[in-house]
Short mmCIF file of C-alpha atoms in Angstrom, two decimals:
data_model
loop_
_atom_site.label_atom_id
_atom_site.label_comp_id
_atom_site.label_asym_id
_atom_site.label_seq_id
_atom_site.Cartn_x
_atom_site.Cartn_y
_atom_site.Cartn_z
CA UNK A 1 -0.62 0.15 0.05
CA UNK A 2 1.25 3.61 -1.17
CA UNK A 3 0.63 6.25 2.10
CA UNK A 4 -2.39 8.58 1.40
CA UNK A 5 -0.01 12.04 2.22
CA UNK A 6 2.52 11.04 -0.37
CA UNK A 7 0.03 11.99 -3.07
CA UNK A 8 -0.90 13.97 -5.04
CA UNK A 9 -4.22 16.86 -3.28
CA UNK A 10 -5.38 15.55 -6.47
CA UNK A 11 -4.44 11.93 -6.34
CA UNK A 12 -6.25 12.66 -2.50
CA UNK A 13 -9.04 13.59 -4.02
CA UNK A 14 -9.92 10.88 -5.96
CA UNK A 15 -10.04 8.46 -2.94
CA UNK A 16 -12.09 10.84 -1.41
CA UNK A 17 -14.50 11.50 -3.68
CA UNK A 18 -14.30 7.99 -4.39
CA UNK A 19 -15.42 6.99 -1.27
CA UNK A 20 -18.34 9.41 -0.88
CA UNK A 21 -19.95 7.97 -3.17
CA UNK A 22 -19.68 3.97 -2.00
CA UNK A 23 -16.28 2.23 -3.09
CA UNK A 24 -13.60 2.81 -0.44
CA UNK A 25 -10.00 3.69 -2.71
CA UNK A 26 -7.36 2.91 -1.67
CA UNK A 27 -3.74 3.43 -2.99
CA UNK A 28 -1.58 0.89 -3.55
CA UNK A 29 1.87 1.63 -5.79
CA UNK A 30 0.84 3.09 -8.61
CA UNK A 31 -2.12 3.25 -8.66
CA UNK A 32 -5.61 3.85 -7.30
CA UNK A 33 -7.96 0.84 -6.73
CA UNK A 34 -11.66 0.48 -5.64
CA UNK A 35 -14.20 -2.05 -5.56
CA UNK A 36 -17.31 -1.80 -7.30
CA UNK A 37 -20.49 -4.47 -7.95
CA UNK A 38 -21.70 -5.31 -11.74
CA UNK A 39 -24.62 -4.04 -11.69
CA UNK A 40 -25.47 -6.65 -15.12
CA UNK A 41 -23.81 -8.38 -18.38
CA UNK A 42 -21.94 -11.50 -17.56
CA UNK A 43 -20.11 -9.93 -13.80
CA UNK A 44 -23.87 -9.38 -12.34
CA UNK A 45 -23.96 -9.20 -9.15
CA UNK A 46 -20.50 -10.29 -8.52
CA UNK A 47 -18.17 -7.89 -6.53
CA UNK A 48 -14.50 -6.53 -9.29
CA UNK A 49 -11.84 -4.64 -7.57
CA UNK A 50 -10.82 -2.34 -10.58
CA UNK A 51 -8.26 1.13 -10.64
CA UNK A 52 -6.52 4.15 -12.27
CA UNK A 53 -3.64 4.69 -13.21
CA UNK A 54 -2.36 7.54 -10.44
CA UNK A 55 -1.09 9.09 -13.17
CA UNK A 56 -4.53 9.59 -14.40
CA UNK A 57 -6.16 11.63 -12.41
CA UNK A 58 -3.85 14.14 -11.39
CA UNK A 59 -6.07 16.61 -12.89
CA UNK A 60 -9.71 15.65 -11.02
CA UNK A 61 -11.75 16.51 -10.83
CA UNK A 62 -12.06 17.53 -14.57
CA UNK A 63 -10.31 14.52 -15.80
CA UNK A 64 -13.02 11.76 -17.65
CA UNK A 65 -12.56 7.67 -16.91
CA UNK A 66 -10.14 6.24 -19.67
CA UNK A 67 -8.03 3.52 -18.17
CA UNK A 68 -9.58 0.62 -16.51
CA UNK A 69 -7.65 -1.64 -14.98
CA UNK A 70 -9.31 -5.21 -14.15
CA UNK A 71 -8.88 -8.23 -13.31
CA UNK A 72 -7.58 -10.17 -16.65
CA UNK A 73 -10.74 -12.97 -15.84
CA UNK A 74 -12.37 -9.60 -16.72
CA UNK A 75 -12.62 -10.28 -20.79
CA UNK A 76 -13.93 -8.38 -24.04
CA UNK A 77 -14.99 -8.78 -27.08
CA UNK A 78 -12.51 -5.95 -28.21
CA UNK A 79 -10.21 -2.93 -26.23
CA UNK A 80 -7.19 -1.77 -26.01
CA UNK A 81 -5.64 -3.08 -22.97
CA UNK A 82 -2.23 -3.02 -21.92
CA UNK A 83 -0.50 -3.57 -18.93
CA UNK A 84 0.89 -0.40 -17.25
CA UNK A 85 1.23 0.76 -13.92
CA UNK A 86 -1.24 -2.06 -12.77
CA UNK A 87 -1.15 -5.43 -10.00
CA UNK A 88 -0.12 -8.53 -11.10
CA UNK A 89 -3.26 -9.79 -12.95
CA UNK A 90 -4.53 -7.33 -13.81
CA UNK A 91 -5.13 -5.37 -17.10
CA UNK A 92 -6.30 -1.64 -18.24
CA UNK A 93 -8.49 -1.10 -21.33
CA UNK A 94 -8.96 2.33 -22.65
CA UNK A 95 -12.94 2.59 -22.89
CA UNK A 96 -14.02 6.37 -24.30
CA UNK A 97 -15.98 8.48 -22.77
CA UNK A 98 -18.32 10.80 -23.77
CA UNK A 99 -20.70 11.79 -21.12
CA UNK A 100 -20.50 15.09 -20.42
CA UNK A 101 -23.97 15.45 -18.08
CA UNK A 102 -22.28 18.20 -15.83
CA UNK A 103 -25.17 17.46 -13.14
CA UNK A 104 -23.58 14.74 -11.50
CA UNK A 105 -20.78 14.03 -8.84
CA UNK A 106 -17.80 13.30 -11.20
CA UNK A 107 -17.16 10.65 -9.18
CA UNK A 108 -20.73 8.26 -9.78
CA UNK A 109 -19.78 9.38 -13.07
CA UNK A 110 -17.46 7.89 -12.65
CA UNK A 111 -18.58 4.79 -12.02
CA UNK A 112 -21.76 5.15 -13.45
CA UNK A 113 -18.75 4.21 -16.71
CA UNK A 114 -16.62 1.82 -14.98
CA UNK A 115 -20.17 -0.34 -13.10
CA UNK A 116 -21.14 0.43 -17.43
CA UNK A 117 -18.17 -0.93 -19.47
CA UNK A 118 -17.91 -4.28 -16.64
CA UNK A 119 -21.77 -4.40 -18.01
CA UNK A 120 -20.29 -4.90 -20.58
CA UNK A 121 -18.11 -8.01 -20.78
CA UNK A 122 -18.32 -11.50 -22.07
CA UNK A 123 -17.86 -13.68 -19.36
CA UNK A 124 -14.78 -14.42 -17.36
CA UNK A 125 -11.42 -16.23 -19.52
CA UNK A 126 -11.88 -19.81 -18.84
#
């Protein structure tokens, strides 16, 4: 675990906002991890630990979700993916974000985006 006091103010605010939004966040090396419950698709009802690179949230809250860290068993038909800043057993997936409703808090919009993305996962890898 990373000491949260060593993080930038933006990363600390991201973690606090995610926690208030219902996904307690924790720093872990070069990434921030948080748990969500999948709301649809092949993983519906399952708790999934997901995350983001700390470098991705340096403009929080003005940064939209883009690279999402997910366990390798979460598979998609097609995404851009790599393992930059990922924990062992994880890949990060690129998903464009175009939802611009500023009437909801950025952390809630972020979580909605991640849950929506996971809902289109095809299944667990064999």
